[in-house]
mmCIF file of C-alpha atoms (C1' of nucleotides) in Angstrom:
data_model
loop_
_atom_site.group_PDB
_atom_site.id
_atom_site.type_symbol
_atom_site.label_atom_id
_atom_site.label_comp_id
_atom_site.label_asym_id
_atom_site.label_seq_id
_atom_site.Cartn_x
_atom_site.Cartn_y
_atom_site.Cartn_z
ATOM 1 C CA UNK J 19 -38.269 4.810 -2.925
ATOM 2 C CA UNK J 20 -34.890 6.131 -3.642
ATOM 3 C CA UNK J 21 -35.395 6.483 -7.140
ATOM 4 C CA UNK J 22 -37.783 8.906 -6.285
ATOM 5 C CA UNK J 23 -35.994 10.394 -4.113
ATOM 6 C CA UNK J 24 -32.463 10.840 -6.339
ATOM 7 C CA UNK J 25 -34.485 12.215 -9.394
ATOM 8 C CA UNK J 26 -36.228 14.449 -6.741
ATOM 9 C CA UNK J 27 -33.337 15.497 -5.515
ATOM 10 C CA UNK J 28 -31.447 16.282 -8.932
ATOM 11 C CA UNK J 29 -35.110 17.958 -9.855
ATOM 12 C CA UNK J 30 -34.311 20.755 -6.823
ATOM 13 C CA UNK J 31 -30.403 21.140 -8.048
ATOM 14 C CA UNK J 32 -31.358 21.996 -11.083
ATOM 15 C CA UNK J 33 -34.216 24.378 -10.283
ATOM 16 C CA UNK J 34 -31.508 26.266 -8.547
ATOM 17 C CA UNK J 35 -29.556 26.509 -10.891
ATOM 18 C CA UNK J 36 -32.224 27.516 -13.142
ATOM 19 C CA UNK J 37 -31.755 30.611 -10.546
ATOM 20 C CA UNK J 38 -28.464 30.816 -10.662
ATOM 21 C CA UNK J 39 -28.267 31.527 -14.222
ATOM 22 C CA UNK J 40 -30.667 34.501 -13.678
ATOM 23 C CA UNK J 41 -28.136 35.815 -11.839
ATOM 24 C CA UNK J 42 -24.992 35.067 -14.456
ATOM 25 C CA UNK J 43 -27.018 37.218 -16.867
ATOM 26 C CA UNK J 44 -28.615 33.844 -18.766
ATOM 27 C CA UNK J 45 -31.995 32.830 -18.972
ATOM 28 C CA UNK J 46 -34.101 29.953 -16.921
ATOM 29 C CA UNK J 47 -33.955 27.310 -20.417
ATOM 30 C CA UNK J 48 -30.069 27.806 -19.741
ATOM 31 C CA UNK J 49 -29.992 27.058 -16.430
ATOM 32 C CA UNK J 50 -32.555 24.436 -16.941
ATOM 33 C CA UNK J 51 -30.418 22.669 -19.346
ATOM 34 C CA UNK J 52 -26.662 23.250 -18.153
ATOM 35 C CA UNK J 53 -28.364 21.401 -15.350
ATOM 36 C CA UNK J 54 -29.766 18.536 -16.865
ATOM 37 C CA UNK J 55 -26.473 18.940 -18.652
ATOM 38 C CA UNK J 56 -24.524 18.514 -15.537
ATOM 39 C CA UNK J 57 -26.104 15.015 -13.682
ATOM 40 C CA UNK J 58 -25.996 13.348 -17.404
ATOM 41 C CA UNK J 59 -24.136 10.417 -17.224
ATOM 42 C CA UNK J 60 -22.832 10.641 -20.739
ATOM 43 C CA UNK J 61 -23.126 13.982 -23.619
ATOM 44 C CA UNK J 62 -25.826 14.699 -25.334
ATOM 45 C CA UNK J 63 -27.439 15.641 -28.596
ATOM 46 C CA UNK J 64 -29.446 18.691 -28.962
ATOM 47 C CA UNK J 65 -33.182 16.139 -29.549
ATOM 48 C CA UNK J 66 -31.924 14.197 -26.000
ATOM 49 C CA UNK J 67 -31.569 17.415 -24.819
ATOM 50 C CA UNK J 68 -35.446 18.974 -26.430
ATOM 51 C CA UNK J 69 -36.444 14.956 -24.824
ATOM 52 C CA UNK J 70 -35.282 16.366 -21.193
ATOM 53 C CA UNK J 71 -36.351 19.182 -20.238
ATOM 54 C CA UNK J 72 -39.389 20.125 -22.930
ATOM 55 C CA UNK J 73 -38.055 23.256 -24.267
ATOM 56 C CA UNK J 74 -38.640 23.381 -28.407
ATOM 57 C CA UNK J 75 -35.742 22.624 -30.581
ATOM 58 C CA UNK J 76 -35.048 25.928 -31.591
ATOM 59 C CA UNK J 77 -34.462 27.327 -27.664
ATOM 60 C CA UNK J 78 -32.422 24.518 -27.833
ATOM 61 C CA UNK J 79 -30.066 25.202 -29.608
ATOM 62 C CA UNK J 80 -29.741 28.529 -29.388
ATOM 63 C CA UNK J 81 -29.888 28.468 -25.711
ATOM 64 C CA UNK J 82 -27.309 25.522 -26.517
ATOM 65 C CA UNK J 83 -25.079 27.916 -28.982
ATOM 66 C CA UNK J 84 -24.250 30.399 -26.065
ATOM 67 C CA UNK J 85 -23.660 28.269 -23.284
ATOM 68 C CA UNK J 86 -20.709 27.212 -25.341
ATOM 69 C CA UNK J 87 -19.728 30.814 -25.828
ATOM 70 C CA UNK J 88 -19.936 31.488 -22.696
ATOM 71 C CA UNK J 89 -17.675 27.936 -22.105
ATOM 72 C CA UNK J 90 -20.621 25.887 -18.786
ATOM 73 C CA UNK J 91 -20.636 23.674 -21.908
ATOM 74 C CA UNK J 92 -18.521 21.733 -24.309
ATOM 75 C CA UNK J 93 -19.253 20.615 -27.518
ATOM 76 C CA UNK J 94 -18.037 17.265 -28.587
ATOM 77 C CA UNK J 95 -18.422 16.762 -32.291
ATOM 78 C CA UNK J 96 -19.402 13.355 -32.757
ATOM 79 C CA UNK J 97 -17.648 11.161 -33.275
ATOM 80 C CA UNK J 98 -16.721 10.149 -37.137
ATOM 81 C CA UNK J 99 -17.397 13.014 -38.045
ATOM 82 C CA UNK J 100 -20.573 13.070 -38.593
ATOM 83 C CA UNK J 101 -23.439 16.211 -38.574
ATOM 84 C CA UNK J 102 -24.753 15.084 -34.583
ATOM 85 C CA UNK J 103 -23.522 17.283 -32.333
ATOM 86 C CA UNK J 104 -22.974 16.362 -28.655
ATOM 87 C CA UNK J 105 -22.426 18.389 -25.980
ATOM 88 C CA UNK J 106 -20.931 18.365 -21.967
ATOM 89 C CA UNK J 107 -21.409 20.052 -19.391
ATOM 90 C CA UNK J 108 -18.216 21.595 -18.406
ATOM 91 C CA UNK J 109 -18.248 20.582 -14.317
ATOM 92 C CA UNK J 110 -15.788 22.174 -13.208
ATOM 93 C CA UNK J 111 -17.814 25.020 -11.269
ATOM 94 C CA UNK J 112 -14.687 26.800 -10.562
ATOM 95 C CA UNK J 113 -13.564 27.197 -13.623
ATOM 96 C CA UNK J 114 -16.804 28.520 -14.283
ATOM 97 C CA UNK J 115 -17.666 30.536 -11.805
ATOM 98 C CA UNK J 116 -13.975 31.802 -12.931
ATOM 99 C CA UNK J 117 -15.205 32.281 -16.254
ATOM 100 C CA UNK J 118 -17.447 34.925 -15.502
ATOM 101 C CA UNK J 119 -15.703 36.825 -13.199
ATOM 102 C CA UNK J 120 -13.632 37.851 -16.407
ATOM 103 C CA UNK J 121 -15.199 38.124 -18.755
ATOM 104 C CA UNK J 122 -18.065 40.254 -16.731
ATOM 105 C CA UNK J 123 -16.359 41.588 -14.370
ATOM 106 C CA UNK J 124 -13.231 42.198 -15.151
ATOM 107 C CA UNK J 125 -14.133 43.593 -18.494
ATOM 108 C CA UNK J 126 -16.744 46.155 -15.766
ATOM 109 C CA UNK J 127 -14.177 46.951 -14.677
ATOM 110 C CA UNK J 128 -11.471 47.754 -17.104
ATOM 111 C CA UNK J 129 -13.902 49.637 -19.822
ATOM 112 C CA UNK J 130 -15.257 51.967 -16.266
ATOM 113 C CA UNK J 131 -11.374 52.125 -14.787
ATOM 114 C CA UNK J 132 -10.495 53.898 -18.326
ATOM 115 C CA UNK J 133 -14.032 56.160 -18.413
ATOM 116 C CA UNK J 134 -12.902 57.363 -15.130
ATOM 117 C CA UNK J 135 -9.015 57.942 -16.134
ATOM 118 C CA UNK J 136 -9.891 59.297 -19.332
ATOM 119 C CA UNK J 137 -12.443 62.240 -17.795
ATOM 120 C CA UNK J 138 -9.852 62.744 -14.850
ATOM 121 C CA UNK J 139 -7.668 63.772 -17.648
ATOM 122 C CA UNK J 140 -10.243 66.578 -18.905
ATOM 123 C CA UNK J 141 -11.148 67.446 -16.067
ATOM 124 C CA UNK J 142 -9.316 71.531 -14.977
ATOM 125 C CA UNK J 143 -7.428 70.921 -11.863
ATOM 126 C CA UNK J 144 -9.488 73.374 -9.820
ATOM 127 C CA UNK J 145 -12.478 72.221 -10.978
ATOM 128 C CA UNK J 146 -15.572 70.516 -7.982
ATOM 129 C CA UNK J 147 -15.962 67.860 -10.770
ATOM 130 C CA UNK J 148 -11.696 66.358 -9.541
ATOM 131 C CA UNK J 149 -12.110 65.239 -6.333
ATOM 132 C CA UNK J 150 -15.041 62.817 -6.925
ATOM 133 C CA UNK J 151 -13.690 61.772 -9.976
ATOM 134 C CA UNK J 152 -9.973 60.769 -8.640
ATOM 135 C CA UNK J 153 -12.222 58.825 -5.454
ATOM 136 C CA UNK J 154 -13.977 56.811 -8.234
ATOM 137 C CA UNK J 155 -10.070 56.266 -9.661
ATOM 138 C CA UNK J 156 -8.432 55.066 -6.678
ATOM 139 C CA UNK J 157 -10.883 52.579 -5.628
ATOM 140 C CA UNK J 158 -11.743 50.965 -9.223
ATOM 141 C CA UNK J 159 -7.371 50.171 -9.223
ATOM 142 C CA UNK J 160 -8.164 48.991 -5.763
ATOM 143 C CA UNK J 161 -10.893 46.592 -7.419
ATOM 144 C CA UNK J 162 -8.553 45.996 -10.969
ATOM 145 C CA UNK J 163 -6.141 44.307 -8.256
ATOM 146 C CA UNK J 164 -8.089 42.424 -6.439
ATOM 147 C CA UNK J 165 -10.371 41.366 -9.087
ATOM 148 C CA UNK J 166 -7.219 40.634 -11.101
ATOM 149 C CA UNK J 167 -5.707 38.483 -8.722
ATOM 150 C CA UNK J 168 -8.490 36.552 -7.344
ATOM 151 C CA UNK J 169 -8.524 35.964 -10.852
ATOM 152 C CA UNK J 170 -6.020 33.334 -10.611
ATOM 153 C CA UNK J 171 -6.460 31.759 -8.001
ATOM 154 C CA UNK J 172 -8.670 28.429 -6.854
ATOM 155 C CA UNK J 173 -11.163 28.393 -4.731
ATOM 156 C CA UNK J 174 -8.989 26.880 -2.119
ATOM 157 C CA UNK J 175 -5.864 28.999 -2.868
ATOM 158 C CA UNK J 176 -7.789 32.451 -2.650
ATOM 159 C CA UNK J 177 -10.115 30.415 1.126
ATOM 160 C CA UNK J 178 -6.597 30.102 2.192
ATOM 161 C CA UNK J 179 -5.099 33.507 0.541
ATOM 162 C CA UNK J 180 -7.614 35.033 2.586
ATOM 163 C CA UNK J 181 -8.199 33.185 6.395
ATOM 164 C CA UNK J 182 -4.368 33.420 6.518
ATOM 165 C CA UNK J 183 -4.014 37.215 6.257
ATOM 166 C CA UNK J 184 -3.802 39.104 9.149
ATOM 167 C CA UNK J 185 -2.575 37.411 11.419
ATOM 168 C CA UNK T 29 -13.537 76.211 -21.666
ATOM 169 C CA UNK T 30 -12.925 73.925 -18.377
ATOM 170 C CA UNK T 31 -16.754 74.515 -17.548
ATOM 171 C CA UNK T 32 -17.680 72.899 -20.400
ATOM 172 C CA UNK T 33 -14.846 70.507 -20.196
ATOM 173 C CA UNK T 34 -16.135 69.881 -16.713
ATOM 174 C CA UNK T 35 -19.313 68.871 -17.809
ATOM 175 C CA UNK T 36 -18.439 66.387 -20.064
ATOM 176 C CA UNK T 37 -15.950 64.411 -17.888
ATOM 177 C CA UNK T 38 -18.306 63.953 -15.745
ATOM 178 C CA UNK T 39 -21.419 63.528 -18.421
ATOM 179 C CA UNK T 40 -19.421 60.625 -19.107
ATOM 180 C CA UNK T 41 -18.343 58.884 -16.265
ATOM 181 C CA UNK T 42 -22.122 59.469 -15.498
ATOM 182 C CA UNK T 43 -22.529 57.044 -18.585
ATOM 183 C CA UNK T 44 -19.881 54.591 -17.339
ATOM 184 C CA UNK T 45 -22.605 53.903 -13.748
ATOM 185 C CA UNK T 46 -25.524 54.259 -16.404
ATOM 186 C CA UNK T 47 -23.866 51.114 -18.229
ATOM 187 C CA UNK T 48 -22.353 49.703 -14.322
ATOM 188 C CA UNK T 49 -25.698 50.010 -12.489
ATOM 189 C CA UNK T 50 -27.494 47.297 -15.010
ATOM 190 C CA UNK T 51 -23.851 44.689 -14.538
ATOM 191 C CA UNK T 52 -25.687 44.793 -10.711
ATOM 192 C CA UNK T 53 -28.888 44.077 -11.478
ATOM 193 C CA UNK T 54 -30.176 47.805 -11.326
ATOM 194 C CA UNK T 55 -32.016 49.873 -14.981
ATOM 195 C CA UNK T 56 -29.670 52.669 -15.856
ATOM 196 C CA UNK T 57 -32.326 55.607 -14.881
ATOM 197 C CA UNK T 58 -30.213 53.956 -11.240
ATOM 198 C CA UNK T 59 -27.704 54.534 -12.476
ATOM 199 C CA UNK T 60 -28.277 58.021 -13.526
ATOM 200 C CA UNK T 61 -29.564 59.228 -10.996
ATOM 201 C CA UNK T 62 -27.249 58.054 -8.559
ATOM 202 C CA UNK T 63 -24.467 59.811 -10.405
ATOM 203 C CA UNK T 64 -25.477 63.052 -9.965
ATOM 204 C CA UNK T 65 -26.426 62.257 -6.614
ATOM 205 C CA UNK T 66 -22.951 61.132 -6.214
ATOM 206 C CA UNK T 67 -21.772 64.348 -8.276
ATOM 207 C CA UNK T 68 -23.613 66.708 -6.175
ATOM 208 C CA UNK T 69 -22.240 68.456 -3.222
ATOM 209 C CA UNK T 70 -25.536 69.097 -1.078
ATOM 210 C CA UNK T 71 -28.271 65.826 -1.143
ATOM 211 C CA UNK T 72 -31.053 66.756 -3.208
ATOM 212 C CA UNK T 73 -34.669 66.358 -3.760
ATOM 213 C CA UNK T 74 -36.852 65.008 -6.303
ATOM 214 C CA UNK T 75 -38.319 67.798 -8.852
ATOM 215 C CA UNK T 76 -34.689 68.667 -8.275
ATOM 216 C CA UNK T 77 -33.602 65.261 -8.900
ATOM 217 C CA UNK T 78 -35.911 65.435 -12.161
ATOM 218 C CA UNK T 79 -34.251 68.905 -12.913
ATOM 219 C CA UNK T 80 -31.097 67.065 -13.659
ATOM 220 C CA UNK T 81 -32.154 63.092 -15.208
ATOM 221 C CA UNK T 82 -35.024 64.060 -18.116
ATOM 222 C CA UNK T 83 -36.517 61.495 -15.639
ATOM 223 C CA UNK T 84 -40.687 61.664 -14.222
ATOM 224 C CA UNK T 85 -41.409 62.949 -11.014
ATOM 225 C CA UNK T 86 -43.015 58.851 -11.192
ATOM 226 C CA UNK T 87 -39.625 56.972 -12.474
ATOM 227 C CA UNK T 88 -37.997 59.062 -9.781
ATOM 228 C CA UNK T 89 -39.092 58.639 -6.393
ATOM 229 C CA UNK T 90 -39.524 54.794 -7.777
ATOM 230 C CA UNK T 91 -35.731 54.529 -8.288
ATOM 231 C CA UNK T 92 -35.165 56.378 -5.435
ATOM 232 C CA UNK T 93 -36.768 54.183 -3.333
ATOM 233 C CA UNK T 94 -34.437 50.979 -5.010
ATOM 234 C CA UNK T 95 -31.318 52.575 -4.309
ATOM 235 C CA UNK T 96 -32.584 53.963 -0.700
ATOM 236 C CA UNK T 97 -33.317 49.220 -0.454
ATOM 237 C CA UNK T 98 -29.893 48.517 -1.485
ATOM 238 C CA UNK T 99 -27.363 51.675 0.668
ATOM 239 C CA UNK T 100 -26.227 53.029 -3.276
ATOM 240 C CA UNK T 101 -27.736 56.489 -1.447
ATOM 241 C CA UNK T 102 -29.100 57.621 1.336
ATOM 242 C CA UNK T 103 -32.022 59.477 3.030
ATOM 243 C CA UNK T 104 -32.148 62.537 4.132
ATOM 244 C CA UNK T 105 -35.409 63.730 6.390
ATOM 245 C CA UNK T 106 -35.414 67.579 5.797
ATOM 246 C CA UNK T 107 -34.552 69.129 8.328
ATOM 247 C CA UNK T 108 -37.404 70.702 10.783
ATOM 248 C CA UNK T 109 -39.623 67.100 10.180
ATOM 249 C CA UNK T 110 -40.487 68.161 7.000
ATOM 250 C CA UNK T 111 -41.840 66.303 3.478
ATOM 251 C CA UNK T 112 -39.454 67.303 1.578
ATOM 252 C CA UNK T 113 -37.146 64.994 1.210
ATOM 253 C CA UNK T 114 -33.714 65.137 0.006
ATOM 254 C CA UNK T 115 -31.355 62.478 -0.847
ATOM 255 C CA UNK T 116 -27.280 61.878 -0.325
ATOM 256 C CA UNK T 117 -24.853 59.278 -2.760
ATOM 257 C CA UNK T 118 -23.225 57.149 -0.526
ATOM 258 C CA UNK T 119 -19.433 58.270 -2.057
ATOM 259 C CA UNK T 120 -18.159 55.369 -0.003
ATOM 260 C CA UNK T 121 -17.926 53.328 -3.353
ATOM 261 C CA UNK T 122 -16.258 50.020 -1.647
ATOM 262 C CA UNK T 123 -19.340 49.975 1.233
ATOM 263 C CA UNK T 124 -21.245 50.190 -2.035
ATOM 264 C CA UNK T 125 -20.201 46.362 -3.672
ATOM 265 C CA UNK T 126 -19.694 45.513 -0.055
ATOM 266 C CA UNK T 127 -23.833 45.950 0.103
ATOM 267 C CA UNK T 128 -24.229 44.177 -3.388
ATOM 268 C CA UNK T 129 -21.775 41.537 -2.714
ATOM 269 C CA UNK T 130 -23.934 40.550 0.400
ATOM 270 C CA UNK T 131 -27.295 41.325 -0.577
ATOM 271 C CA UNK T 132 -27.599 39.849 -3.974
ATOM 272 C CA UNK T 133 -23.743 37.161 -4.015
ATOM 273 C CA UNK T 134 -23.451 36.107 -1.078
ATOM 274 C CA UNK T 135 -27.616 35.740 -0.983
ATOM 275 C CA UNK T 136 -27.523 33.872 -4.242
ATOM 276 C CA UNK T 137 -24.861 31.333 -2.239
ATOM 277 C CA UNK T 138 -26.806 30.621 0.500
ATOM 278 C CA UNK T 139 -29.702 29.663 -0.807
ATOM 279 C CA UNK T 140 -27.853 27.597 -3.604
ATOM 280 C CA UNK T 141 -25.791 25.967 -0.216
ATOM 281 C CA UNK T 142 -28.812 25.536 1.181
ATOM 282 C CA UNK T 143 -30.853 23.663 -1.449
ATOM 283 C CA UNK T 144 -27.416 21.204 -2.893
ATOM 284 C CA UNK T 145 -27.336 20.204 1.028
ATOM 285 C CA UNK T 146 -30.729 19.684 1.069
ATOM 286 C CA UNK T 147 -30.415 17.740 -1.842
ATOM 287 C CA UNK T 148 -27.765 15.877 -1.086
ATOM 288 C CA UNK T 149 -29.547 14.379 2.859
ATOM 289 C CA UNK T 150 -31.786 13.480 0.102
ATOM 290 C CA UNK T 151 -30.393 11.508 -2.337
ATOM 291 C CA UNK T 152 -29.737 7.640 -2.124
ATOM 292 C CA UNK T 153 -25.959 6.879 -1.037
ATOM 293 C CA UNK T 154 -25.366 4.366 -4.256
ATOM 294 C CA UNK T 155 -27.466 6.612 -6.628
ATOM 295 C CA UNK T 156 -25.200 7.853 -9.607
ATOM 296 C CA UNK T 157 -26.365 11.563 -8.776
ATOM 297 C CA UNK T 158 -24.473 11.259 -5.477
ATOM 298 C CA UNK T 159 -20.704 12.068 -6.096
ATOM 299 C CA UNK T 160 -21.887 15.236 -8.748
ATOM 300 C CA UNK T 161 -23.838 16.891 -6.131
ATOM 301 C CA UNK T 162 -21.724 16.318 -3.445
ATOM 302 C CA UNK T 163 -19.136 18.127 -6.415
ATOM 303 C CA UNK T 164 -20.923 20.802 -6.015
ATOM 304 C CA UNK T 165 -21.734 20.880 -2.662
ATOM 305 C CA UNK T 166 -17.399 21.935 -1.953
ATOM 306 C CA UNK T 167 -17.581 23.813 -4.173
ATOM 307 C CA UNK T 168 -20.474 26.891 -2.600
ATOM 308 C CA UNK T 169 -18.572 25.632 0.673
ATOM 309 C CA UNK T 170 -15.596 26.890 -0.537
ATOM 310 C CA UNK T 171 -17.306 30.248 -2.698
ATOM 311 C CA UNK T 172 -19.372 30.787 0.991
ATOM 312 C CA UNK T 173 -16.113 30.718 3.613
ATOM 313 C CA UNK T 174 -14.743 33.197 -0.006
ATOM 314 C CA UNK T 175 -17.197 35.461 -0.043
ATOM 315 C CA UNK T 176 -17.921 35.754 3.452
ATOM 316 C CA UNK T 177 -13.930 37.018 4.547
ATOM 317 C CA UNK T 178 -14.382 39.297 1.118
ATOM 318 C CA UNK T 179 -17.343 41.155 2.588
ATOM 319 C CA UNK T 180 -15.407 41.948 5.589
ATOM 320 C CA UNK T 181 -12.417 43.185 4.914
ATOM 321 C CA UNK T 182 -11.520 47.090 3.116
ATOM 322 C CA UNK T 183 -10.534 47.079 -0.772
ATOM 323 C CA UNK T 184 -6.899 47.747 1.267
ATOM 324 C CA UNK T 185 -6.282 44.845 2.710
ATOM 325 C CA UNK T 186 -7.701 42.383 0.522
ATOM 326 C CA UNK T 187 -5.694 43.708 -2.599
ATOM 327 C CA UNK T 188 -2.904 42.988 0.680
ATOM 328 C CA UNK T 189 -4.165 39.562 1.561
ATOM 329 C CA UNK T 190 -4.254 38.139 -1.719
ATOM 330 C CA UNK T 191 -1.035 40.682 -3.315
ATOM 331 C CA UNK T 192 0.992 38.819 -0.681
ATOM 332 C CA UNK T 193 -0.271 35.223 -0.079
ATOM 333 C CA UNK T 194 2.159 32.590 -1.560
ATOM 334 C CA UNK T 195 5.149 35.234 -1.921
ATOM 335 C "C1'" DT Q 7 -32.271 8.216 -54.755
ATOM 336 C "C1'" DG Q 8 -36.128 8.873 -51.539
ATOM 337 C "C1'" DG Q 9 -36.882 9.498 -47.107
ATOM 338 C "C1'" DT Q 10 -35.865 10.179 -42.354
ATOM 339 C "C1'" DT Q 11 -32.818 12.631 -39.071
ATOM 340 C "C1'" DT Q 12 -30.445 16.462 -36.449
ATOM 341 C "C1'" DG Q 13 -29.341 21.393 -36.314
ATOM 342 C "C1'" DT Q 14 -29.539 26.418 -37.610
ATOM 343 C "C1'" DT Q 15 -33.064 30.107 -38.377
ATOM 344 C "C1'" DC Q 16 -36.010 33.362 -39.165
ATOM 345 C "C1'" DG Q 17 -40.721 35.265 -37.777
ATOM 346 C "C1'" DG Q 18 -44.737 35.982 -34.324
ATOM 347 C "C1'" DA Q 19 -46.578 35.120 -29.474
ATOM 348 C "C1'" DT Q 20 -45.615 36.798 -24.747
ATOM 349 C "C1'" DT Q 21 -44.352 38.108 -20.922
ATOM 350 C "C1'" DG Q 22 -42.176 41.441 -17.870
ATOM 351 C "C1'" DA Q 23 -38.624 45.884 -16.679
ATOM 352 C "C1'" DG Q 24 -38.519 50.656 -17.378
ATOM 353 C "C1'" DC Q 25 -40.973 54.594 -18.072
ATOM 354 C "C1'" DC Q 26 -44.385 58.130 -18.491
ATOM 355 C "C1'" DG Q 27 -48.312 61.190 -16.576
ATOM 356 C "C1'" DA Q 28 -52.737 60.965 -14.096
ATOM 357 C "C1'" DA Q 29 -54.437 60.776 -9.865
ATOM 358 C "C1'" DC Q 30 -53.469 61.367 -5.382
ATOM 359 C "C1'" DA Q 31 -52.495 62.312 -0.480
ATOM 360 C "C1'" DA Q 32 -49.687 65.594 2.151
ATOM 361 C "C1'" DA Q 33 -47.952 69.565 3.552
ATOM 362 C "C1'" DC Q 34 -46.937 73.817 3.523
ATOM 363 C "C1'" DA Q 35 -47.649 78.983 2.165
ATOM 364 C "C1'" DG Q 36 -50.788 82.633 1.526
ATOM 365 C "C1'" DC D 16 -58.981 77.720 4.008
ATOM 366 C "C1'" DT D 17 -57.375 78.185 -0.661
ATOM 367 C "C1'" DG D 18 -53.745 77.687 -4.268
ATOM 368 C "C1'" DT D 19 -49.189 74.995 -4.611
ATOM 369 C "C1'" DT D 20 -45.474 71.879 -3.538
ATOM 370 C "C1'" DT D 21 -43.608 67.441 -3.604
ATOM 371 C "C1'" DG D 22 -44.488 62.869 -3.359
ATOM 372 C "C1'" DT D 23 -46.892 58.034 -3.621
ATOM 373 C "C1'" DT D 24 -49.237 55.183 -6.324
ATOM 374 C "C1'" DC D 25 -51.432 53.399 -10.571
ATOM 375 C "C1'" DG D 26 -52.779 52.553 -15.118
ATOM 376 C "C1'" DG D 27 -51.233 52.256 -19.905
ATOM 377 C "C1'" DC D 28 -46.852 51.848 -23.620
ATOM 378 C "C1'" DT D 29 -42.485 50.750 -25.399
ATOM 379 C "C1'" DC D 30 -39.291 48.128 -26.436
ATOM 380 C "C1'" DA D 31 -36.052 44.154 -25.049
ATOM 381 C "C1'" DA D 32 -36.050 39.193 -23.737
ATOM 382 C "C1'" DT D 33 -37.723 34.845 -24.169
ATOM 383 C "C1'" DC D 34 -39.684 31.065 -25.730
ATOM 384 C "C1'" DC D 35 -42.445 28.852 -30.367
ATOM 385 C "C1'" DG D 36 -43.575 26.281 -34.200
ATOM 386 C "C1'" DA D 37 -42.012 26.829 -39.187
ATOM 387 C "C1'" DA D 38 -39.064 26.737 -42.488
ATOM 388 C "C1'" DC D 39 -35.388 25.171 -44.707
ATOM 389 C "C1'" DA D 40 -30.141 22.976 -45.321
ATOM 390 C "C1'" DA D 41 -27.730 18.929 -44.108
ATOM 391 C "C1'" DA D 42 -25.944 14.696 -42.725
ATOM 392 C "C1'" DC D 43 -27.201 10.129 -43.123
ATOM 393 C "C1'" DC D 44 -30.179 5.317 -44.125
ATOM 394 C "C1'" DA D 45 -32.247 2.677 -46.330
#
DNA sequence: TGGTTTGTTCGGATTGAGCCGAACAAACAG
DNA sequence: CTGTTTGTTCGGCTCAATCCGAACAAACCA
């Protein structure tokens, strides 16, 4: 029966999202809730998400908050200013990856670079520590530039930039 | 006193490595042990690492194993085939990042892509699930190609590829 | 107004990761 | 051969994350 096939396929993809969520530093429940919203044809409320996922109301409440903060889903304050809140998935996966990129990698690279630079200023000229710190700084400067540029391109542009390089 | 300054600078960088380790899915102890080895002028044995880091012998043993597996440090079986093992840091940070890239991101992208493709084959032609799965697949195909190409370039090459694109 | 639905917040149970110390195994030194 | 050094493995402790249920607050409905 084709309905079954659809359901199975959908479940497979959602399970895959659960796993991906862990890689991105989120919980499995976050992956599942995002997945359910990704396949939903309309925005869902918290009770509906409770039905679909089997998680407790409190869990759904907390997870939707973090997912909204990170930009994976969007809060649609219900029409009429009512209390009922609905959530919609951000379906442009590339946007999500860019966000994660910026919020995690870029921040990480920048703070690391700042620390390295301060350390490099502090270390005496002839110290044994000077060279390794300098090497570290140079790599991270490359990295900062790469991450900066990469975050500005779309997936297709990025792909093309890499494919056409080295003529 | 310049020795102090060196020590402080070194400690700052190592603390930064502790933090970075967490981002890469490793423990803080892994970051510190790598850091100590990164600054060491010679390869260090487990007892020496215990002295330098303050961690228990068992912790150092376990952490060095995982760090070796991931390629962050190298096991130097002692001269003469003795039992004593020494560890040396991989100091080409870009190599490390490439490895992490390949072992985590690339693997993750590929397994996800495989799951998506299987799901896409299974889902009926006219099902509501078809389009979102197809979108997902297309993004991940771009992503796979990007990650593949990026992992083959050096930091400088990658930087240049992005900088010269679309001038 | 009183009852129902929705969403948030709190405390607690469960689980897993990280680290430790002790026991063990293997190599070496005397 | 005996004692020491080195490295691994095992069980246990602690802490943090995840999730749950209950209590609460806010909006809606009759």
